[in-house]
Short mmCIF file of C-alpha atoms in Angstrom, two decimals:
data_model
loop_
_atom_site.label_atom_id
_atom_site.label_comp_id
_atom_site.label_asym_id
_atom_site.label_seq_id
_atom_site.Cartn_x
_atom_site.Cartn_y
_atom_site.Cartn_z
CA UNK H 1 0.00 0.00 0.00
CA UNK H 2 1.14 3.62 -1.16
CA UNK H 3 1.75 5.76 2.20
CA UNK H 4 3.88 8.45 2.95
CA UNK H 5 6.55 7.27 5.75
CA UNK H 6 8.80 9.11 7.89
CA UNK H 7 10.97 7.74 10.83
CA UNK H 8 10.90 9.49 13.97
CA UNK H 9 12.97 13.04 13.23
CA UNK H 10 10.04 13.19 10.44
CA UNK H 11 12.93 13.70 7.67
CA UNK H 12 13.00 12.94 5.16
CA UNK H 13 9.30 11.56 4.16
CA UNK H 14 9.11 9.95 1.27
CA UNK H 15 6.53 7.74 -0.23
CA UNK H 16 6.56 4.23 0.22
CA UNK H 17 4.69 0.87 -0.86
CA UNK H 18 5.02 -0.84 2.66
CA UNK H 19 3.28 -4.46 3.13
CA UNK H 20 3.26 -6.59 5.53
CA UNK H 21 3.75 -10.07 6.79
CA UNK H 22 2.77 -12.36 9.88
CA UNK H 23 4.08 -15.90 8.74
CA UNK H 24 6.82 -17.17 7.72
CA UNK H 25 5.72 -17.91 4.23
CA UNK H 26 4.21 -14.32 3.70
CA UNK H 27 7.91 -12.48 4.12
CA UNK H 28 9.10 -14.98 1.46
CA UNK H 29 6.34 -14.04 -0.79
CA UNK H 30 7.11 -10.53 -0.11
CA UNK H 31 10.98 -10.48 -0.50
CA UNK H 32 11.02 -12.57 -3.61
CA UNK H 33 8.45 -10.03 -4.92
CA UNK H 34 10.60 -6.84 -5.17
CA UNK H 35 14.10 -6.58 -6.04
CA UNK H 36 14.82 -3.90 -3.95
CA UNK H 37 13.29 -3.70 -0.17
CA UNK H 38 14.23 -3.02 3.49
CA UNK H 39 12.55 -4.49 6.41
CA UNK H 40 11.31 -1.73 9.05
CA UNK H 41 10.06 -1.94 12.71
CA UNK H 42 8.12 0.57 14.72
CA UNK H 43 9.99 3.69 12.57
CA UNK H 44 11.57 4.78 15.83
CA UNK H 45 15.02 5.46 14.26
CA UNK H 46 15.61 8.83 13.71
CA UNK H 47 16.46 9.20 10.08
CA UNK H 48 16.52 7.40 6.66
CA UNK H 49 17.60 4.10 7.35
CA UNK H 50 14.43 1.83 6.63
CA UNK H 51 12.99 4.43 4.52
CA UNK H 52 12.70 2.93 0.93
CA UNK H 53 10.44 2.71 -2.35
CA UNK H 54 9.48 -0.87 -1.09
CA UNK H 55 9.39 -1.63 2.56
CA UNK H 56 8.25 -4.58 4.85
CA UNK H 57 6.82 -3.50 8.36
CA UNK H 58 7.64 -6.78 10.95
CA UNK H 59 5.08 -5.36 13.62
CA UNK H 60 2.60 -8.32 12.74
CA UNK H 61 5.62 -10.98 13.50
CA UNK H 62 5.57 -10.36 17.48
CA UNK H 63 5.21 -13.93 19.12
CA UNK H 64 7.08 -14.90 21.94
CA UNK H 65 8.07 -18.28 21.14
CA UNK H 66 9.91 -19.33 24.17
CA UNK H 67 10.47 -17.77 28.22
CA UNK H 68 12.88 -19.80 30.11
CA UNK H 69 11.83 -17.71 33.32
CA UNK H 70 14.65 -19.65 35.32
CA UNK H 71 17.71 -18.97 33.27
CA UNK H 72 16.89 -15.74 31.92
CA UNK H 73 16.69 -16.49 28.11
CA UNK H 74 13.56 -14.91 25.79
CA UNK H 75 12.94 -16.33 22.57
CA UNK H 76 11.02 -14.18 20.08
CA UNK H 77 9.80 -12.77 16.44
CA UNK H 78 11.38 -9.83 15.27
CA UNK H 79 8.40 -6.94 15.45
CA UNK H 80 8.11 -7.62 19.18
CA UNK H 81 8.49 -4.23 20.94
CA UNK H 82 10.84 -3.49 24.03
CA UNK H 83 7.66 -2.53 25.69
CA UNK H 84 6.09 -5.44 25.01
CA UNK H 85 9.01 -7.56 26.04
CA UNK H 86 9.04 -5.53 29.24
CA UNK H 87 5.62 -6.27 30.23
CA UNK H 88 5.85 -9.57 30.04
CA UNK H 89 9.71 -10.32 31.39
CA UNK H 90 9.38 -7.43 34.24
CA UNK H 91 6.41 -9.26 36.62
CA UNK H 92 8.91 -12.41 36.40
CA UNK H 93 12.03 -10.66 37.78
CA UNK H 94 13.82 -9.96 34.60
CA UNK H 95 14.94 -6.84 32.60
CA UNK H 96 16.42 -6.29 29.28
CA UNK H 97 20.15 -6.62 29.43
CA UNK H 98 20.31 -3.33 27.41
CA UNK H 99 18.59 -0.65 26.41
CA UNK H 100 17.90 2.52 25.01
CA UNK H 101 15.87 5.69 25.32
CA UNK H 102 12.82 4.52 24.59
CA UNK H 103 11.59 1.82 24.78
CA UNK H 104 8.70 1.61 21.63
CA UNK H 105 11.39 0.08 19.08
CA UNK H 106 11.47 -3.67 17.98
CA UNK H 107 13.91 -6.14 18.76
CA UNK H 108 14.97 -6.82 15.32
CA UNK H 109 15.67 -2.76 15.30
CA UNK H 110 17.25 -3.16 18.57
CA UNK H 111 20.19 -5.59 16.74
CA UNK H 112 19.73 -4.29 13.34
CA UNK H 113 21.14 -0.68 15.28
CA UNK H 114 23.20 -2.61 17.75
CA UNK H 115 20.98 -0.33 20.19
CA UNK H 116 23.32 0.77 23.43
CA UNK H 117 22.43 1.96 26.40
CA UNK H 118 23.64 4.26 29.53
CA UNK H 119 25.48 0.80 30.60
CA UNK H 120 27.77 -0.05 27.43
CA UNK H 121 30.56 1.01 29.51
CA UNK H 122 29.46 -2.52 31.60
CA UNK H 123 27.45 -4.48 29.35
CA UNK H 124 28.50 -3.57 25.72
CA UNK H 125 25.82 -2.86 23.03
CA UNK H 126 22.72 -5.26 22.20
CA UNK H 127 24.67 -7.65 20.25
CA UNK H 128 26.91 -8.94 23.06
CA UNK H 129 23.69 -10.26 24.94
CA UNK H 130 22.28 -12.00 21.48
CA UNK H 131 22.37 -15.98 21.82
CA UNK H 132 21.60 -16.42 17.77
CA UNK H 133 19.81 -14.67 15.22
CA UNK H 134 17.73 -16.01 12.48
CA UNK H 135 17.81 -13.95 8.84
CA UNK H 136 16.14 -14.25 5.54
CA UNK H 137 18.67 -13.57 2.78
CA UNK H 138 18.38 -11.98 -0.30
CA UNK H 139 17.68 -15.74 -2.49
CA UNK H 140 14.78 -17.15 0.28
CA UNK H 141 17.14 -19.27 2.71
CA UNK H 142 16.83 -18.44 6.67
CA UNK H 143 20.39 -18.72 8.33
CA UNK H 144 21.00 -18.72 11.79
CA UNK H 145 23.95 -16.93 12.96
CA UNK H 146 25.60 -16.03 16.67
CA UNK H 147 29.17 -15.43 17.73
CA UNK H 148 29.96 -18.92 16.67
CA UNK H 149 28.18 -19.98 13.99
CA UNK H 150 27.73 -18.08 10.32
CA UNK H 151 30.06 -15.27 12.60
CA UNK H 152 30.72 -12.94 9.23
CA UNK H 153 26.79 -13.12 8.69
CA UNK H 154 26.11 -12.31 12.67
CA UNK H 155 28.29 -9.99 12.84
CA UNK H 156 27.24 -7.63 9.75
CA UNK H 157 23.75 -7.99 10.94
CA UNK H 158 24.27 -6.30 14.54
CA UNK H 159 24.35 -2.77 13.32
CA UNK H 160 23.93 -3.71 9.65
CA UNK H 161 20.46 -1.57 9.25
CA UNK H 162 18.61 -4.25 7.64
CA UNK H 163 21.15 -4.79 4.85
CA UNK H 164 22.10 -8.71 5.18
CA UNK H 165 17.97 -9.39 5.10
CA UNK H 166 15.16 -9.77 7.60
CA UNK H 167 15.89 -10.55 11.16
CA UNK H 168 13.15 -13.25 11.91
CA UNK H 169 13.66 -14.66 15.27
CA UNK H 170 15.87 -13.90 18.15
CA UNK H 171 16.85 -15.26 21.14
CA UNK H 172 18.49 -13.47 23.65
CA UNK H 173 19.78 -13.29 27.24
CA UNK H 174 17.72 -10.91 30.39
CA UNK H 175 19.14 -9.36 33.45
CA UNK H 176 18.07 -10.53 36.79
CA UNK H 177 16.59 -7.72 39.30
CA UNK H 178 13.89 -8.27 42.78
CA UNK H 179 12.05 -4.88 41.75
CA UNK H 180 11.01 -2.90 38.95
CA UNK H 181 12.23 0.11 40.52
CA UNK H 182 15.43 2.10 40.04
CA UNK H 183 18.09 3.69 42.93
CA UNK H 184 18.81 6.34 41.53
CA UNK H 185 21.53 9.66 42.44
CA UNK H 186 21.61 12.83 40.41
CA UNK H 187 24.84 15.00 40.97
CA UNK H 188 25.42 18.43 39.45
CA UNK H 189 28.12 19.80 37.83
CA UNK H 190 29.11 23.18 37.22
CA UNK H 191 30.82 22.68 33.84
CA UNK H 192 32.25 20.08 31.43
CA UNK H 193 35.01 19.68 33.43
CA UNK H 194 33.88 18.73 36.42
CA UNK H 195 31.25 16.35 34.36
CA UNK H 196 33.84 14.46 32.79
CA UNK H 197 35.37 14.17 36.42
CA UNK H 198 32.37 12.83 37.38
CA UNK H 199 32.11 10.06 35.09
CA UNK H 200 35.29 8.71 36.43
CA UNK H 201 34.53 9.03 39.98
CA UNK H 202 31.18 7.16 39.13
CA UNK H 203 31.89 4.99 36.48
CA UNK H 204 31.45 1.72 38.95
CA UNK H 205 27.99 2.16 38.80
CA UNK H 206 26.21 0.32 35.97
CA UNK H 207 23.82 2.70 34.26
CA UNK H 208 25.04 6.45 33.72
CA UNK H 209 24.09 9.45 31.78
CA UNK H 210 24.34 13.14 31.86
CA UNK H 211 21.92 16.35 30.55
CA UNK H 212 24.65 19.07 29.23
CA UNK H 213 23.64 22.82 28.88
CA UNK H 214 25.04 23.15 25.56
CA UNK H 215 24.05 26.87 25.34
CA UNK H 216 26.43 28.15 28.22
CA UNK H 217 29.61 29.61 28.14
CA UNK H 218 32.45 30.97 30.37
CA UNK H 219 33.35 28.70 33.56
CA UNK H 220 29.77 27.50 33.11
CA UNK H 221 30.22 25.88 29.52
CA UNK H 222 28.79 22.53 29.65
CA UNK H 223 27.33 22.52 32.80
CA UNK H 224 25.47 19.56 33.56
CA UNK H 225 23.91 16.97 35.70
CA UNK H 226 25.27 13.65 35.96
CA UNK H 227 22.66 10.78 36.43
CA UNK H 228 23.71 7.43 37.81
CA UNK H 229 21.51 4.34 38.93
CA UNK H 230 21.32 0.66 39.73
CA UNK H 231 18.70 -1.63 39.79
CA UNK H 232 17.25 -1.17 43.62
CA UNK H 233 16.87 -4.30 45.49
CA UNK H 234 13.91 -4.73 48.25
CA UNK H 235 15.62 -3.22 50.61
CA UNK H 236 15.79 0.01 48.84
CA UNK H 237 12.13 0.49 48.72
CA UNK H 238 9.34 2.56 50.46
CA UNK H 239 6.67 0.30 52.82
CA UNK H 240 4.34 1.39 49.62
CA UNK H 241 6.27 0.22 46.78
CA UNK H 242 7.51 -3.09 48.51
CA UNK H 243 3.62 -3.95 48.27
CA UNK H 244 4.26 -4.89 44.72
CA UNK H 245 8.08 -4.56 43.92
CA UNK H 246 7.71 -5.46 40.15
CA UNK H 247 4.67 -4.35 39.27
CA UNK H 248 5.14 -2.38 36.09
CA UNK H 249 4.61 1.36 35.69
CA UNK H 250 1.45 3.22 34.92
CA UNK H 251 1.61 4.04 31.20
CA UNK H 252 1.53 7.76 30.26
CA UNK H 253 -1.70 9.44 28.97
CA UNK H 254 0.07 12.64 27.59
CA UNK H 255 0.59 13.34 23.94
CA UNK H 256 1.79 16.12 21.69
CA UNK H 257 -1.63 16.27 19.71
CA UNK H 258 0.04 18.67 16.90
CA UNK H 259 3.03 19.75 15.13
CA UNK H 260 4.26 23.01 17.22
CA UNK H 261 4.76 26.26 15.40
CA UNK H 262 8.85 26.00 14.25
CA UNK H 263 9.17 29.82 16.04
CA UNK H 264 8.11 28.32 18.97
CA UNK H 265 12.02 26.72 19.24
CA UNK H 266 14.59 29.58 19.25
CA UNK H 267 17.38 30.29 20.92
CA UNK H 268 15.57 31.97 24.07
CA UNK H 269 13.09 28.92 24.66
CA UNK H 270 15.98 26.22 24.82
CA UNK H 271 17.83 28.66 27.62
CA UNK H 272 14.98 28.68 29.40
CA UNK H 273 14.32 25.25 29.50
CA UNK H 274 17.98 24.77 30.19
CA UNK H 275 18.28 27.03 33.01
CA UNK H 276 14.47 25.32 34.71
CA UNK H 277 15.97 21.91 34.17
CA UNK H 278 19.42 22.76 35.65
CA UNK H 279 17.64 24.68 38.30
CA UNK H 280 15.15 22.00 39.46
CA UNK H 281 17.44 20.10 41.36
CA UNK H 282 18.07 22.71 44.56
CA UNK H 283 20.51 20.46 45.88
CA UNK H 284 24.11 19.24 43.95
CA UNK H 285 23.14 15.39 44.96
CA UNK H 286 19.63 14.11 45.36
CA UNK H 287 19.25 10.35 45.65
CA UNK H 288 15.74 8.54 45.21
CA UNK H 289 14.24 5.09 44.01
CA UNK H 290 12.18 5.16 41.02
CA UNK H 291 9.77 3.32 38.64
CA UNK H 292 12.32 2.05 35.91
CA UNK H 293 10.10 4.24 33.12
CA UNK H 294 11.45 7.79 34.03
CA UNK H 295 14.90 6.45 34.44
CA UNK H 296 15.62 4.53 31.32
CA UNK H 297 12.33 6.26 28.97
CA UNK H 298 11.44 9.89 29.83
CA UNK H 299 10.59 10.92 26.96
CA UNK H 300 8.30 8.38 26.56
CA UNK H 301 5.71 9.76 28.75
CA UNK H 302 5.18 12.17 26.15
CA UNK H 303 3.42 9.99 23.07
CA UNK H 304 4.37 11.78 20.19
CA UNK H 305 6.90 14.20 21.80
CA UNK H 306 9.23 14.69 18.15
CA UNK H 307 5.59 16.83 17.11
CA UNK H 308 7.68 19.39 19.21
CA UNK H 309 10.16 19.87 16.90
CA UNK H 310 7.38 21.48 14.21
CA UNK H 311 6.35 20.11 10.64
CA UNK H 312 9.42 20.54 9.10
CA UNK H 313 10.94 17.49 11.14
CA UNK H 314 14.36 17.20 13.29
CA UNK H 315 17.85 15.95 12.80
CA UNK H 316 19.21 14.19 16.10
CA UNK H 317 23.09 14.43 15.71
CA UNK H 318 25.06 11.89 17.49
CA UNK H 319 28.38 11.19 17.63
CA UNK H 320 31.40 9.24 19.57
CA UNK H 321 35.11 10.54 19.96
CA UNK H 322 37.83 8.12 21.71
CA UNK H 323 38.92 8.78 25.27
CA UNK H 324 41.75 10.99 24.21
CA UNK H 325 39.82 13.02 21.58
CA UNK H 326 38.13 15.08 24.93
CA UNK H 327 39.40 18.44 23.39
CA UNK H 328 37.29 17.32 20.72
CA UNK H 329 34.40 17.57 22.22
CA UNK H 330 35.37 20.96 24.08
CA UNK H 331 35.73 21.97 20.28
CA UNK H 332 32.23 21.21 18.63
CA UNK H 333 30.00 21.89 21.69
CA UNK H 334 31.82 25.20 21.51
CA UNK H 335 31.18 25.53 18.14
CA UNK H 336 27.45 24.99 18.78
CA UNK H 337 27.38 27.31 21.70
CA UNK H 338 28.43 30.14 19.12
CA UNK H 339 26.20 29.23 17.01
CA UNK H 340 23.23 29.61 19.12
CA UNK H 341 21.32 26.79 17.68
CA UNK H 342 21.55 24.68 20.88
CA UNK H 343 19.41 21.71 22.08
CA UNK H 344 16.73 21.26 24.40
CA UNK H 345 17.78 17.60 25.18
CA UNK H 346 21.93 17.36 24.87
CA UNK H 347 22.88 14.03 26.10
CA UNK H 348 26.22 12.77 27.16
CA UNK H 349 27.34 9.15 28.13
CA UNK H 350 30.44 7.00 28.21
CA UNK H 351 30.85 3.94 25.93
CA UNK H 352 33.32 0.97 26.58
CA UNK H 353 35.50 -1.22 24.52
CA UNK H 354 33.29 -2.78 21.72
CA UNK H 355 35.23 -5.36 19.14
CA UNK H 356 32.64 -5.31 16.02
CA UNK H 357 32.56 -4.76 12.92
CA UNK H 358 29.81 -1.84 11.85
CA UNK H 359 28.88 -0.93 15.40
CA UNK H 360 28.43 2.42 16.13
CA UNK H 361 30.26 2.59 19.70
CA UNK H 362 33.80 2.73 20.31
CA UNK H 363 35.81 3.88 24.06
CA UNK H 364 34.89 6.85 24.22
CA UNK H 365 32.15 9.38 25.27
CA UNK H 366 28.96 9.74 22.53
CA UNK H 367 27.19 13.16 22.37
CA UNK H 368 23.76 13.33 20.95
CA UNK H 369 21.62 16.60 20.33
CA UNK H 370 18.29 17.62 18.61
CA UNK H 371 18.19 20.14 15.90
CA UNK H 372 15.52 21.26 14.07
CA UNK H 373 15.30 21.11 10.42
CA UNK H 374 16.25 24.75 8.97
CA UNK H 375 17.33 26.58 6.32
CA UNK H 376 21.56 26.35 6.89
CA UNK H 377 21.58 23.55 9.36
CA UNK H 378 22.89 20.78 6.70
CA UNK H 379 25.66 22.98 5.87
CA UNK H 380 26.36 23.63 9.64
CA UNK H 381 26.63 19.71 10.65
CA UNK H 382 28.63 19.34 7.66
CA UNK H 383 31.25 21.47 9.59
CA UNK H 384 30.28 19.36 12.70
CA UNK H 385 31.30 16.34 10.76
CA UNK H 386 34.56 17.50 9.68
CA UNK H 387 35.44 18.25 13.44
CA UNK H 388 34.16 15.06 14.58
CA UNK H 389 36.54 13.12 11.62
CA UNK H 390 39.36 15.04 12.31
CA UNK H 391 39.07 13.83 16.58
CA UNK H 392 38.60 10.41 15.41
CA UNK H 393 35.27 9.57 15.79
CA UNK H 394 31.95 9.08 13.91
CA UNK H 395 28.40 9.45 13.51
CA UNK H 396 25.75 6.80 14.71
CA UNK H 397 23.82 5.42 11.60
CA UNK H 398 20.27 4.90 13.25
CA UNK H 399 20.18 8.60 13.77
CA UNK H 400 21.74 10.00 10.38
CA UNK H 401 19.32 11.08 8.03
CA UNK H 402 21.98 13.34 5.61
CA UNK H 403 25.84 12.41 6.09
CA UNK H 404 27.96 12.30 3.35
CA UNK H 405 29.24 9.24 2.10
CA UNK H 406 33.12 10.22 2.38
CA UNK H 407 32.26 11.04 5.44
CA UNK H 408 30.79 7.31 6.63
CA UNK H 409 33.99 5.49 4.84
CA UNK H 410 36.55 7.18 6.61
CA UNK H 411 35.11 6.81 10.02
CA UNK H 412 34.34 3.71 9.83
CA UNK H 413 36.99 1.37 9.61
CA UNK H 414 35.68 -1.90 8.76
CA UNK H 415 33.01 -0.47 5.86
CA UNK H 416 34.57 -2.13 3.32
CA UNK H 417 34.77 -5.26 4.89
CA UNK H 418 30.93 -4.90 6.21
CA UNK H 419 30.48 -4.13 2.20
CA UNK H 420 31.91 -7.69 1.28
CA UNK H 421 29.66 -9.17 3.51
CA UNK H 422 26.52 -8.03 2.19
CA UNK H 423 27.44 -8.74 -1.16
CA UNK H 424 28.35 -12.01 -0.18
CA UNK H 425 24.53 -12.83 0.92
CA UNK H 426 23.23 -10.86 -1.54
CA UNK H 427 24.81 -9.87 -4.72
CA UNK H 428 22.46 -8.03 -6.48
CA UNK H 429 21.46 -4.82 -3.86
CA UNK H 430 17.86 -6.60 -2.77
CA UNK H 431 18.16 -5.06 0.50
CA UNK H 432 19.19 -1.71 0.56
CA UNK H 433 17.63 1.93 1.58
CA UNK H 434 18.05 5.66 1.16
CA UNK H 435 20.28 5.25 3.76
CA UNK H 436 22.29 2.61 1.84
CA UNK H 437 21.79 4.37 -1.27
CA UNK H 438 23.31 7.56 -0.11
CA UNK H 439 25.89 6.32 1.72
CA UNK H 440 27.38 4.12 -1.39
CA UNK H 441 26.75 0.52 0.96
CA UNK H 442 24.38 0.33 -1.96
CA UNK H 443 24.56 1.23 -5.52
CA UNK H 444 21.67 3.58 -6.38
CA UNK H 445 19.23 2.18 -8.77
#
């Protein structure tokens, strides 16, 4: 069917013929249909990757197939959703061994992104906690791959965006916890400095993030507040929520019900939502236990909160320099404090050592930021991009919507070797997007 599809910075849109499948037999049908297709899940990444002429939504291929409740193992289709898998593995003592901020994508997303979360500096990306994966290839077959069997195919599918085939069925490990609750201790700090300071200091904990004021300068550039957490056992709770220590969270009611007006974001709004946010906490450390939802999904509790960002859509620009490449980051947030076209939601965290071969982390810290779509802000990121190339890093794919492909091969240094891959499973470009496309993975049709 003929719709017009956008992912969730609504840019680009494009029109699409997107179908559907909910056996096994039905994705065949499909894929051997079109000679060029990508698979797509809920349309929660931010950009073009499963944008395409011909696309195949997996939401109707969400079965659980198998809970081993003792061990901690979850079997299940591919258009599952984290939220789904929550509600189910949560009231039985388990959580998803990663995650990331929010919580309405679908597992085959999850490893087709190699999602991370505020713990990769503990628990690696998405991939590491994957038993096997099953994937339809380009000529019909279904090959299961893990870190020890088809490895070249696994391995190209865990951040591959969709280009090796169609992630089927997954199996994959949980994390143990006694509540669905979250001890939590926000610290504030009064620049980048003193952030990055932090991160050290608190880096044994498992999950950590921090907000950045990306609109300050002087001794106050970067000021920020650190959030760290841990699962909270039953001894961390209130008489009230030990009543029911994994019962899940009330879902949110609130929604964005239209696009706002684009003058509504300027430079004065995002200081003042900067300076109430940094302001809120009164003291530098608060510590509290909380429902896992505000912790790991805030902005969930908004449905349709990327309306905010007006018709025209948003870019959400994220990008990872190496531990050493810190000056780096001095360097572009600086260049985006001059600029003036700061973020409302600027989000710093700290990866760890990840051995893959597309992946987007690396050791380092990762920077992500909203901008809205204007006239002059491709040309501006473009600079952004440079920076971030000459400190060693690179962009994340699932949030890209407009890099340029010279760009994408020199930061990442297994692309050509990813690029083998696919070809190897299929030769002729079945699979591919406007991602793909753009970036050359793909040769445009």
């Amino acid at each position: 069917m003929q719709k017009q599809l956008a992912n969730w910075g609504n840019y680009p849109a494009v029109t699409c013929d997107e179908q559907a499948f909910s056996q096994d037999d039905q994705l065949q049908a499909v894929v051997a249909q079109h000679d060029a297709i990508i698979a797509r899940g809920n349309g929660r990444c931010y950009g073009d990757a499963s944008l395409a002429v011909h696309s195949i939504s997996t939401l109707k291929y969400d079965k659980v197939l198998d809970f081993d409740v003792q061990h901690g193992y979850l079997t299940c289709q591919s258009g599952i959703t984290l939220d789904q898998v929550l509600e189910i593995i949560v009231p039985k003592g388990w959580f998803l061994p990663v995650t990331p901020g929010t919580k309405n994508i679908t597992i085959g997303g999850a490893i087709a992104s190699d999602v991370h979360g505020k713990n990769h500096h503990v628990d690696g990306a998405f991939s590491r906690h994957v038993t096997w994966v099953d994937v339809l290839t380009a000529d019909g077959q279904t090959i299961r791959c893990s870190h020890t069997e088809n490895t070249d195919l696994f391995w190209a599918t865990c951040g591959g965006m969709g280009l090796t085939g169609v992630i089927t069925v997954v199996k994959f490990d949980l994390k143990k916890i006694e509540t669905a609750y979250i001890k939590q201790t926000q610290i504030k700090a009064k620049n980048l400095d003193e952030v990055i300071r932090l991160f050290e200091e608190y880096k044994h904990y498992t999950y950590s993030v921090a907000w950045i004021d990306c609109l300050q300068k002087g001794d106050a550039f970067g000021r920020s507040i650190l959030i760290v957490g841990e699962h909270a056992t039953t001894a961390d709770l209130s008489p009230k929520q030990a009543e029911h220590p994994l019962q899940l969270p009330k879902k949110s009611q609130l929604t964005m019900p239209f696009n706002l007006p684009e003058f509504v974001l300027n430079t004065f709004t995002v200081k003042a939502f900067n300076w109430l946010y940094y302001g809120k906490n009164f003291k530098r450390e608060i510590t509290n236990v909380v429902p896992y939802e505000p912790f790991f999904y805030p902005l969930d509790a908004i449905l349709h909160w990327n309306r905010g960002y007006g018709k025209s859509g948003f870019v959400q620009y994220q990008f990872v320099l190496p531990m050493d490449q810190q000056s780096g980051l001095v360097t572009i947030l600086k260049r985006i404090s001059d600029k003036g076209w700061g973020s409302f939601l600027a989000v710093l965290k700290v990866f760890g050592q990840q051995h893959d071969l597309i992946s987007f982390p690396m050791e380092g810290y990762t920077l992500a930021l909203d901008f809205p779509v204007r006239k002059g802000l491709f040309e501006f990121l473009d600079e952004l991009d440079e920076l971030v190339l000459q400190h060693k890093g690179r962009l994340y794919l699932s949030k890209d919507a407009r890099m340029k492909q010279e760009i994408f091969w020199k930061s990442y240094p297994d692309a050509k070797r990813f690029q083998e891959i696919v070809q190897r499973y299929d030769p002729k470009g079945k699979f591919r997007s406007i991602q793909s496309d753009r970036l050359l993975l793909t040769k445009p049709q």
